[in-house]
Short mmCIF file of C-alpha atoms and ligand atoms in Angstrom, two decimals:
data_model
loop_
_atom_site.label_atom_id
_atom_site.label_comp_id
_atom_site.label_asym_id
_atom_site.label_seq_id
_atom_site.Cartn_x
_atom_site.Cartn_y
_atom_site.Cartn_z
CA MET U 1180 -0.05 -0.28 0.14
CA PRO U 1181 1.83 3.52 -0.80
CA ASP U 1182 1.52 5.94 1.57
CA PHE U 1183 -1.15 8.91 1.09
CA VAL U 1184 -2.79 11.90 3.04
CA LEU U 1185 -6.67 11.75 2.42
CA THR U 1186 -7.66 15.78 3.19
CA ASN U 1187 -10.98 18.08 3.52
CA ALA U 1188 -12.78 15.30 4.51
CA ARG U 1189 -15.11 15.07 7.30
CA ILE U 1190 -13.74 11.97 9.63
CA ALA U 1191 -16.37 10.13 11.85
CA THR U 1192 -13.04 8.71 13.69
CA MET U 1193 -15.32 6.67 16.14
CA ALA U 1194 -12.48 6.97 18.75
CA ASP U 1195 -14.07 6.38 22.23
CA ASN U 1196 -13.43 10.39 23.26
CA GLY U 1197 -16.91 11.37 24.20
CA ALA U 1198 -17.69 13.25 21.66
CA PRO U 1199 -20.54 12.43 18.40
CA TYR U 1200 -18.49 10.27 16.40
CA ALA U 1201 -15.37 11.79 17.30
CA LEU U 1202 -15.73 14.17 14.39
CA ILE U 1203 -13.39 15.84 12.61
CA ASP U 1204 -14.87 18.39 10.59
CA ASN U 1205 -12.17 19.47 8.17
CA GLY U 1206 -9.98 16.68 8.99
CA ALA U 1207 -7.26 14.88 7.06
CA VAL U 1208 -5.27 11.43 7.68
CA ALA U 1209 -2.47 10.29 7.22
CA VAL U 1210 -1.66 6.27 5.70
CA ARG U 1211 2.18 4.98 6.41
CA ASP U 1212 3.19 1.63 5.82
CA GLY U 1213 -0.78 0.27 6.02
CA ARG U 1214 -1.20 2.34 9.03
CA ILE U 1215 -2.78 5.03 10.34
CA ALA U 1216 0.07 7.27 10.71
CA TRP U 1217 -1.71 10.69 12.00
CA VAL U 1218 -5.29 11.89 11.86
CA GLY U 1219 -6.18 15.76 13.32
CA ALA U 1220 -7.30 19.04 11.44
CA SER U 1221 -6.82 19.63 7.47
CA ASP U 1222 -4.73 22.86 8.77
CA ALA U 1223 -2.49 20.92 10.72
CA VAL U 1224 -1.21 18.14 8.54
CA PRO U 1225 2.65 17.63 10.30
CA THR U 1226 5.30 17.92 7.51
CA ASP U 1227 6.46 14.30 8.19
CA TYR U 1228 3.56 14.10 5.99
CA SER U 1229 3.45 16.73 3.88
CA GLY U 1230 5.66 15.00 0.69
CA LEU U 1231 3.11 11.96 0.73
CA LYS U 1232 0.67 11.68 -2.14
CA THR U 1233 -2.65 13.67 -1.08
CA GLU U 1234 -6.26 14.02 -2.20
CA THR U 1235 -8.62 16.16 -1.32
CA LEU U 1236 -12.42 14.90 -0.38
CA ASP U 1237 -14.20 18.02 -0.85
CA GLY U 1238 -16.42 17.28 2.58
CA ARG U 1239 -16.93 13.67 1.78
CA LEU U 1240 -17.44 11.24 5.16
CA VAL U 1241 -14.82 9.00 6.24
CA THR U 1242 -15.25 6.34 8.41
CA PRO U 1243 -13.25 3.29 9.85
CA ALA U 1244 -14.66 0.56 7.41
CA LEU U 1245 -17.41 -1.45 8.29
CA ILE U 1246 -17.11 -5.04 9.82
CA ASP U 1247 -20.19 -7.32 10.31
CA CYS U 1248 -19.56 -9.26 13.64
CA HIS U 1249 -22.09 -11.98 12.98
CA THR U 1250 -23.21 -13.72 9.98
CA HIS U 1251 -23.94 -17.00 8.82
CA ILE U 1252 -22.82 -16.24 5.60
CA VAL U 1253 -21.32 -20.00 4.14
CA ALA U 1254 -24.17 -21.74 4.25
CA GLY U 1255 -25.74 -24.71 1.13
CA GLY U 1256 -29.23 -23.77 -0.86
CA ASP U 1257 -31.57 -21.32 0.48
CA ARG U 1258 -35.02 -21.23 2.14
CA ALA U 1259 -37.01 -19.31 -0.34
CA ASN U 1260 -39.59 -22.20 -0.64
CA GLU U 1261 -40.70 -22.09 2.98
CA PHE U 1262 -40.77 -18.34 2.62
CA GLU U 1263 -43.02 -19.26 0.02
CA MET U 1264 -45.19 -21.65 2.38
CA ARG U 1265 -45.64 -19.70 4.80
CA LEU U 1266 -46.98 -17.08 3.48
CA ASN U 1267 -49.72 -18.79 1.25
CA GLY U 1268 -50.54 -20.13 4.39
CA ALA U 1269 -48.43 -23.14 5.49
CA SER U 1270 -48.26 -23.94 9.21
CA TYR U 1271 -45.11 -24.68 11.01
CA GLU U 1272 -45.57 -28.52 11.13
CA GLU U 1273 -46.61 -28.49 7.36
CA VAL U 1274 -43.05 -26.37 6.59
CA ALA U 1275 -41.04 -29.39 8.97
CA ARG U 1276 -42.79 -32.02 7.22
CA ALA U 1277 -41.88 -30.53 4.23
CA GLY U 1278 -37.84 -30.54 5.17
CA GLY U 1279 -38.06 -27.30 6.45
CA GLY U 1280 -36.54 -25.03 8.54
CA ILE U 1281 -32.60 -25.59 9.87
CA ILE U 1282 -32.45 -28.68 8.70
CA SER U 1283 -33.03 -28.56 5.87
CA THR U 1284 -30.16 -25.93 5.41
CA VAL U 1285 -28.03 -28.47 6.89
CA LYS U 1286 -29.04 -31.16 4.36
CA ALA U 1287 -28.26 -28.38 1.57
CA THR U 1288 -24.88 -27.63 3.21
CA ARG U 1289 -23.38 -30.85 3.76
CA ALA U 1290 -24.17 -31.77 0.03
CA ALA U 1291 -22.59 -28.96 -1.63
CA SER U 1292 -18.76 -29.03 -2.09
CA GLU U 1293 -16.21 -26.38 -0.94
CA ASP U 1294 -16.52 -25.16 -4.13
CA ASP U 1295 -20.22 -24.71 -4.26
CA LEU U 1296 -19.99 -22.91 -0.48
CA VAL U 1297 -17.22 -20.40 -2.07
CA ALA U 1298 -19.46 -19.79 -5.15
CA SER U 1299 -22.67 -19.67 -3.52
CA ALA U 1300 -21.70 -17.08 -0.48
CA LEU U 1301 -19.42 -14.64 -2.50
CA PRO U 1302 -22.20 -12.87 -4.13
CA ARG U 1303 -23.37 -11.54 -0.33
CA ILE U 1304 -19.72 -11.23 0.59
CA ASP U 1305 -19.66 -8.90 -2.27
CA GLN U 1306 -22.75 -7.08 -0.85
CA LEU U 1307 -21.39 -6.37 2.07
CA MET U 1308 -18.05 -5.08 0.27
CA SER U 1309 -19.66 -2.62 -1.69
CA GLU U 1310 -21.03 -1.23 1.57
CA GLY U 1311 -17.93 -0.57 3.05
CA VAL U 1312 -17.33 -3.90 5.01
CA ALA U 1313 -13.88 -4.96 5.77
CA THR U 1314 -13.96 -7.62 8.30
CA ILE U 1315 -17.22 -10.22 8.34
CA GLU U 1316 -17.21 -12.24 10.46
CA VAL U 1317 -18.53 -16.77 9.69
CA LYS U 1318 -20.21 -19.00 11.76
CA SER U 1319 -19.85 -23.21 10.80
CA GLY U 1320 -22.99 -24.35 12.41
CA TYR U 1321 -24.90 -25.73 9.50
CA GLY U 1322 -22.51 -29.27 9.14
CA LEU U 1323 -23.21 -30.95 12.28
CA ASP U 1324 -20.67 -33.53 12.00
CA MET U 1325 -16.64 -33.22 11.82
CA GLU U 1326 -16.37 -33.34 8.15
CA THR U 1327 -19.05 -30.17 7.38
CA GLU U 1328 -17.34 -28.30 9.77
CA LEU U 1329 -14.44 -28.13 8.63
CA ARG U 1330 -15.44 -27.22 5.19
CA MET U 1331 -17.67 -24.23 6.10
CA LEU U 1332 -14.48 -23.16 7.97
CA ARG U 1333 -11.97 -23.91 5.07
CA VAL U 1334 -14.77 -21.87 2.95
CA ALA U 1335 -14.54 -19.39 4.98
CA ARG U 1336 -10.82 -18.53 5.43
CA ARG U 1337 -10.72 -19.29 1.26
CA ILE U 1338 -13.12 -16.04 1.19
CA ALA U 1339 -10.22 -14.24 2.89
CA GLN U 1340 -7.13 -15.45 -0.39
CA ILE U 1341 -10.23 -14.65 -2.90
CA ARG U 1342 -11.80 -11.52 -1.80
CA ASP U 1343 -10.05 -7.95 0.07
CA VAL U 1344 -11.44 -8.81 3.50
CA ARG U 1345 -11.03 -9.73 6.65
CA VAL U 1346 -12.67 -12.97 8.08
CA ARG U 1347 -12.67 -14.17 11.36
CA THR U 1348 -14.34 -18.10 11.70
CA SER U 1349 -16.31 -19.01 14.86
CA PHE U 1350 -16.83 -22.49 15.34
CA LEU U 1351 -20.79 -23.04 15.86
CA GLY U 1352 -20.85 -26.66 16.03
CA ALA U 1353 -23.72 -26.40 19.00
CA HIS U 1354 -25.93 -24.50 16.92
CA ALA U 1355 -29.21 -27.57 16.55
CA ILE U 1356 -28.96 -31.54 17.23
CA PRO U 1357 -28.64 -33.23 13.95
CA PRO U 1358 -31.48 -35.87 12.67
CA GLU U 1359 -29.57 -38.35 13.40
CA TYR U 1360 -28.93 -37.73 17.19
CA ARG U 1361 -32.61 -36.31 17.96
CA ASP U 1362 -33.03 -36.22 21.13
CA ARG U 1363 -29.48 -37.50 22.11
CA ALA U 1364 -27.89 -33.57 22.78
CA ASP U 1365 -25.48 -34.60 25.09
CA ALA U 1366 -23.82 -37.40 23.03
CA TYR U 1367 -23.49 -35.10 19.63
CA ILE U 1368 -21.72 -32.85 21.85
CA ASP U 1369 -19.42 -35.29 23.21
CA GLU U 1370 -19.01 -37.20 19.64
CA VAL U 1371 -19.78 -34.63 17.16
CA CYS U 1372 -19.62 -31.44 18.59
CA ILE U 1373 -16.66 -31.10 20.20
CA PRO U 1374 -13.91 -33.22 18.63
CA ALA U 1375 -14.90 -31.46 15.82
CA LEU U 1376 -13.70 -28.37 17.35
CA GLU U 1377 -10.86 -30.07 19.08
CA GLN U 1378 -9.97 -30.52 14.45
CA ALA U 1379 -10.75 -27.30 13.88
CA ALA U 1380 -8.79 -25.47 16.60
CA ALA U 1381 -5.63 -28.13 15.88
CA GLU U 1382 -6.23 -27.05 11.47
CA GLY U 1383 -6.08 -23.23 13.07
CA LEU U 1384 -9.51 -22.77 11.16
CA ALA U 1385 -11.17 -21.30 14.56
CA ASP U 1386 -10.95 -17.99 15.83
CA ALA U 1387 -13.87 -18.14 18.77
CA VAL U 1388 -16.29 -20.91 19.33
CA ASP U 1389 -20.17 -19.88 19.60
CA GLY U 1390 -23.04 -21.85 20.88
CA PHE U 1391 -27.09 -21.71 20.44
CA CYS U 1392 -28.35 -21.83 24.35
CA GLU U 1393 -32.53 -21.89 24.16
CA SER U 1394 -34.91 -24.13 24.81
CA ILE U 1395 -35.49 -25.61 20.94
CA ALA U 1396 -31.28 -26.20 21.11
CA PHE U 1397 -28.92 -26.30 23.91
CA THR U 1398 -28.85 -25.97 27.30
CA PRO U 1399 -26.58 -23.96 29.43
CA GLN U 1400 -25.30 -27.63 30.70
CA GLN U 1401 -24.38 -28.83 27.28
CA ILE U 1402 -22.35 -25.10 25.56
CA ALA U 1403 -20.79 -24.91 29.34
CA ARG U 1404 -18.87 -27.98 27.64
CA VAL U 1405 -18.52 -26.96 24.63
CA PHE U 1406 -16.72 -23.91 26.75
CA ASP U 1407 -14.58 -25.70 28.97
CA ALA U 1408 -13.47 -27.20 25.80
CA ALA U 1409 -12.92 -23.49 24.22
CA LYS U 1410 -11.00 -22.59 27.15
CA ARG U 1411 -8.49 -25.81 27.06
CA LEU U 1412 -7.96 -24.55 23.47
CA CYS U 1413 -7.07 -21.16 24.55
CA LEU U 1414 -10.16 -19.93 22.26
CA PRO U 1415 -12.66 -17.08 23.19
CA VAL U 1416 -15.94 -17.65 23.23
CA LYS U 1417 -19.60 -15.66 22.09
CA LEU U 1418 -23.43 -17.08 22.59
CA HIS U 1419 -26.56 -16.69 20.76
CA ALA U 1420 -28.52 -16.11 23.99
CA GLU U 1421 -31.90 -15.14 24.82
CA GLN U 1422 -32.93 -14.72 21.51
CA LEU U 1423 -36.44 -16.16 21.91
CA THR U 1424 -36.46 -17.52 26.14
CA ASP U 1425 -34.58 -16.60 28.67
CA GLN U 1426 -32.72 -19.26 29.24
CA GLY U 1427 -29.44 -17.92 31.41
CA GLY U 1428 -27.77 -17.76 27.86
CA ALA U 1429 -25.96 -14.56 29.15
CA LYS U 1430 -25.01 -15.01 32.85
CA LEU U 1431 -23.60 -18.67 31.50
CA ALA U 1432 -21.26 -16.97 28.51
CA ALA U 1433 -20.07 -13.88 30.96
CA SER U 1434 -18.71 -16.30 33.41
CA TYR U 1435 -16.38 -17.66 30.49
CA GLY U 1436 -15.83 -14.06 30.35
CA ALA U 1437 -17.20 -13.99 26.72
CA LEU U 1438 -16.50 -11.64 23.27
CA SER U 1439 -20.32 -11.66 22.75
CA VAL U 1440 -23.27 -12.46 23.68
CA ASP U 1441 -25.84 -12.34 20.85
CA HIS U 1442 -29.88 -11.61 19.91
CA LEU U 1443 -30.70 -10.99 24.08
CA GLU U 1444 -34.24 -9.72 23.65
CA TYR U 1445 -35.53 -11.58 26.43
CA VAL U 1446 -32.36 -11.33 28.41
CA GLY U 1447 -32.67 -10.15 31.64
CA ASP U 1448 -31.30 -7.69 34.55
CA ASP U 1449 -28.79 -10.38 35.44
CA GLY U 1450 -27.71 -10.92 32.42
CA VAL U 1451 -26.83 -7.43 31.90
CA THR U 1452 -25.05 -7.39 34.84
CA ALA U 1453 -22.94 -10.10 34.21
CA MET U 1454 -22.39 -8.64 30.31
CA LYS U 1455 -21.16 -5.64 32.15
CA ASP U 1456 -18.77 -7.65 34.53
CA ALA U 1457 -17.62 -9.58 31.89
CA GLY U 1458 -16.84 -6.56 29.77
CA SER U 1459 -19.07 -8.43 27.17
CA VAL U 1460 -20.16 -6.90 23.96
CA ALA U 1461 -24.44 -6.73 23.08
CA VAL U 1462 -24.47 -8.11 19.44
CA MET U 1463 -28.09 -6.51 18.44
CA LEU U 1464 -29.22 -8.40 15.20
CA PRO U 1465 -32.58 -6.52 14.09
CA GLY U 1466 -32.47 -8.81 9.88
CA ALA U 1467 -33.94 -12.01 12.48
CA PHE U 1468 -35.67 -10.00 15.09
CA TYR U 1469 -37.65 -8.57 11.39
CA THR U 1470 -37.91 -11.52 9.68
CA LEU U 1471 -39.32 -13.14 12.41
CA ARG U 1472 -41.80 -10.90 13.52
CA GLU U 1473 -40.51 -11.03 17.04
CA ARG U 1474 -42.18 -8.30 18.95
CA GLN U 1475 -40.17 -8.41 22.39
CA LEU U 1476 -37.34 -5.45 21.92
CA PRO U 1477 -34.13 -6.23 23.64
CA PRO U 1478 -33.59 -4.04 26.68
CA ILE U 1479 -31.83 -0.98 24.75
CA ASP U 1480 -31.88 1.02 27.93
CA LEU U 1481 -30.76 -1.42 30.43
CA PHE U 1482 -27.58 -1.70 28.18
CA ARG U 1483 -27.05 2.01 28.42
CA LYS U 1484 -28.38 2.10 32.00
CA HIS U 1485 -24.98 -0.60 32.45
CA GLY U 1486 -22.91 0.93 30.01
CA VAL U 1487 -23.06 -2.66 28.00
CA PRO U 1488 -21.84 -1.77 24.61
CA MET U 1489 -23.90 -2.42 21.26
CA ALA U 1490 -22.88 -4.29 18.71
CA VAL U 1491 -25.16 -4.51 15.20
CA ALA U 1492 -24.77 -7.39 12.96
CA THR U 1493 -26.66 -8.54 10.05
CA ASP U 1494 -27.14 -12.35 11.24
CA CYS U 1495 -27.01 -12.96 6.66
CA ASN U 1496 -28.77 -16.79 7.00
CA PRO U 1497 -30.89 -18.00 5.01
CA GLY U 1498 -33.68 -18.73 7.78
CA SER U 1499 -33.75 -15.93 10.34
CA SER U 1500 -32.04 -12.97 8.56
CA PRO U 1501 -31.33 -13.35 4.61
CA LEU U 1502 -29.88 -10.03 5.13
CA SER U 1503 -26.67 -9.24 3.33
CA SER U 1504 -27.10 -5.17 3.65
CA LEU U 1505 -25.20 -4.15 6.86
CA LEU U 1506 -26.35 -0.67 6.05
CA THR U 1507 -29.73 -1.93 6.36
CA ALA U 1508 -29.18 -3.67 9.56
CA MET U 1509 -28.04 0.13 10.87
CA ASN U 1510 -31.69 1.22 9.59
CA MET U 1511 -33.27 -1.40 11.12
CA ALA U 1512 -31.52 -0.99 14.28
CA CYS U 1513 -32.25 2.56 14.45
CA THR U 1514 -36.33 2.41 13.68
CA LEU U 1515 -36.83 -1.21 15.08
CA PHE U 1516 -34.64 -0.53 18.51
CA ARG U 1517 -34.52 3.09 18.49
CA MET U 1518 -30.71 3.33 18.99
CA THR U 1519 -29.51 6.04 17.46
CA PRO U 1520 -27.62 6.79 14.29
CA GLU U 1521 -24.29 7.60 16.68
CA GLU U 1522 -24.35 4.05 17.98
CA VAL U 1523 -25.09 1.76 14.87
CA LEU U 1524 -22.12 3.26 13.01
CA ALA U 1525 -20.64 2.35 16.77
CA GLY U 1526 -21.54 -1.03 16.91
CA ALA U 1527 -20.94 -1.35 13.18
CA THR U 1528 -16.93 -0.44 13.83
CA ARG U 1529 -15.76 0.09 17.26
CA ILE U 1530 -17.64 -2.13 19.06
CA ALA U 1531 -17.87 -4.88 16.20
CA ALA U 1532 -14.38 -5.06 16.50
CA ARG U 1533 -14.20 -5.56 19.75
CA ALA U 1534 -17.36 -8.09 19.59
CA LEU U 1535 -14.52 -10.03 17.33
CA GLY U 1536 -11.40 -9.73 19.86
CA LEU U 1537 -9.74 -7.25 17.06
CA SER U 1538 -8.02 -4.43 18.36
CA ASP U 1539 -6.41 -3.00 15.30
CA THR U 1540 -9.67 -2.36 13.72
CA GLY U 1541 -13.00 -0.52 13.80
CA MET U 1542 -11.48 3.38 14.32
CA ILE U 1543 -9.56 6.26 13.00
CA ALA U 1544 -6.77 6.40 15.08
CA PRO U 1545 -3.07 6.46 14.73
CA GLY U 1546 -1.44 2.67 14.75
CA GLN U 1547 -4.82 1.32 13.55
CA THR U 1548 -4.46 -0.63 10.17
CA ALA U 1549 -6.06 1.49 7.56
CA GLU U 1550 -9.48 0.50 6.63
CA LEU U 1551 -11.87 3.40 5.65
CA ALA U 1552 -14.89 3.79 4.10
CA VAL U 1553 -15.13 6.74 1.74
CA TRP U 1554 -18.77 8.30 1.31
CA ASN U 1555 -20.75 10.62 -0.77
CA VAL U 1556 -22.85 11.82 2.15
CA GLU U 1557 -21.82 14.73 4.56
CA SER U 1558 -23.73 13.85 7.48
CA PRO U 1559 -22.77 10.55 9.65
CA ALA U 1560 -26.17 10.09 10.10
CA GLU U 1561 -26.97 8.96 6.52
CA LEU U 1562 -25.52 5.83 6.78
CA ALA U 1563 -28.11 4.45 8.97
CA TYR U 1564 -31.24 7.46 7.58
CA ARG U 1565 -31.66 5.53 4.09
CA ILE U 1566 -33.09 2.28 3.58
CA ALA U 1567 -32.21 0.60 0.46
CA PHE U 1568 -29.47 3.03 -0.32
CA ASN U 1569 -25.86 2.92 -1.06
CA PRO U 1570 -23.83 5.79 -0.81
CA LEU U 1571 -20.11 4.04 -0.68
CA GLU U 1572 -18.01 6.14 -2.53
CA ARG U 1573 -14.77 3.68 -2.16
CA ARG U 1574 -13.09 1.78 0.79
CA ILE U 1575 -9.62 1.66 1.34
CA THR U 1576 -7.65 -0.96 2.40
CA ALA U 1577 -4.30 -1.96 3.43
CA ALA U 1578 -4.49 -4.61 0.55
CA LYS U 1579 -5.71 -2.83 -2.08
CA PRO U 1580 -6.27 1.63 -1.47
CA SER U 1581 -7.19 2.26 -5.03
CA LYS U 1582 -11.06 2.74 -6.26
CA GLU U 1583 -12.22 -0.84 -6.53
CA THR U 1584 -15.61 -2.66 -5.41
N1 LIG G 2763 -30.60 -18.44 15.57
C1 LIG G 2763 -31.28 -18.00 14.22
O1 LIG G 2763 -32.24 -16.67 14.54
C2 LIG G 2763 -30.00 -18.62 13.70
N2 LIG G 2763 -29.63 -19.72 14.04
C3 LIG G 2763 -29.34 -19.17 15.72
O2 LIG G 2763 -28.62 -19.74 16.22
C4 LIG G 2763 -31.18 -19.19 12.53
C5 LIG G 2763 -30.61 -19.97 11.32
C6 LIG G 2763 -31.07 -20.39 10.60
O3 LIG G 2763 -32.73 -20.55 10.70
O4 LIG G 2763 -31.04 -21.25 9.45
FE1 LIG G 2764 -26.97 -16.14 14.34
#
C-alpha cells in the first residue's frame, strides 16, 4: 500500500472520546505502511506527511471500514420455498414436514462441495463489501458433522484469500441437533461437537467458539461443556442467547468472559449486569427480529444504563435473517430498536471489532490498520437514515488502496 494523505474530509473517527462520532469536521488522515499514522485537522498536517500523495475529499465523509461481526454467510441452498409456503398459509408443521427449517440448510450444506459453498457465499460477501465492509465474521453450524463443519470453516478461510476482506471464523457446532442425534443432544456434544472443535482448532480454522443456547437448541449445561473445551484450546467464546426465551445463556457466557452475547431480546437484568462485569458486547441482530416478526425488543435502555457496549450485525443466514446489507441492519436497529445513528455506526465499527476481539480496526486512530470507507454523504447520520441506498464511494484497505468495489 503506497503512503498517502486524505484532506478536507469529515472524519467520523469513532474513537471513544465522548464527542459525537469523535468527528473531525475538516479533517485529514495520513496513512503510512498500511497503518493510520496521523489524524487531525486539515490545516495541521505535520510536515512529515506533506510530501506524500495527497487527495482532497471536498467535505465527503470518511469512517472506519465497516465490520459485520455476526454472520452465517456460508450455507448451502436457500429457504425461499419455505418463505413462500408460509406466506401461502402453510403451518409450521407443514413447513417442517416438507423438510423446512434449519435442518434443510444442514442437508443442503452437507451436499455442497467446498467450491459450491464458496460460489454461493461470494455474492453475499460482495454485497457487504460494496457497502464498505472490510471485516466479516463467519460461523460454521450448518454441518453438524465433523467433515462439514470443517468444510464450512475452510470455505470461510478461502474467502479471505480470494477477496480483499478480513474473515474471523467462529466454530458453531452447537447450533442445532442433527437428525441422526435426535433426542440425544448430550451424545452429539460429546461425540461430534467437541471432537470437531478440537480438530478445527488443530487446523487453525477457528478464531472463536459460538453456541445456540435455547429451548429448541442446547441447554446452558451443554454449552458449558463446549465452552470448557474452548477454554482448554485457548479460544474465546461468544453465544446466541435469549433470542426466544430466557435460559440464562448471557450469564453463562459472561462467566466464561465471552467476547459477545448475541440476540438478547429476552435477557433480564441479571444477564445484563453479568455481561457488564465480564466486558461482553451485546450484539443486536434486527434482521432476525424483523424476519421472525418478533415483538419483544432487546433491552437497549438497560444496556445503556449498565454501559454494556452494543454492536449491530446482519446475522446473514438463509432462515431467520436473509439479509446481506449491514447498512440496512443499521437502519433497522435505529427504527426498530430505537438505537441512535451514532450508536449503530459505533456498533458496526469500534464495538463490532471488540465483539471479534480485534483491537487494530474499527477506529481511525494512529496505529490502527488502514481500513477506511469514503462516503458520498456529509453527515454520518445519513448512513443509517436511508433505506436500501448505498452511498459508498470507495473502500480503502491496506491490501488495495485504490478505487475498487
Ligand atoms: N439463531 C438464528 O436466528 C439463526 N441461528 C440461530 O442460532 C437461525 C438460523 C437458521 O434458521 O438457519
Ligand atoms: Fe446467528
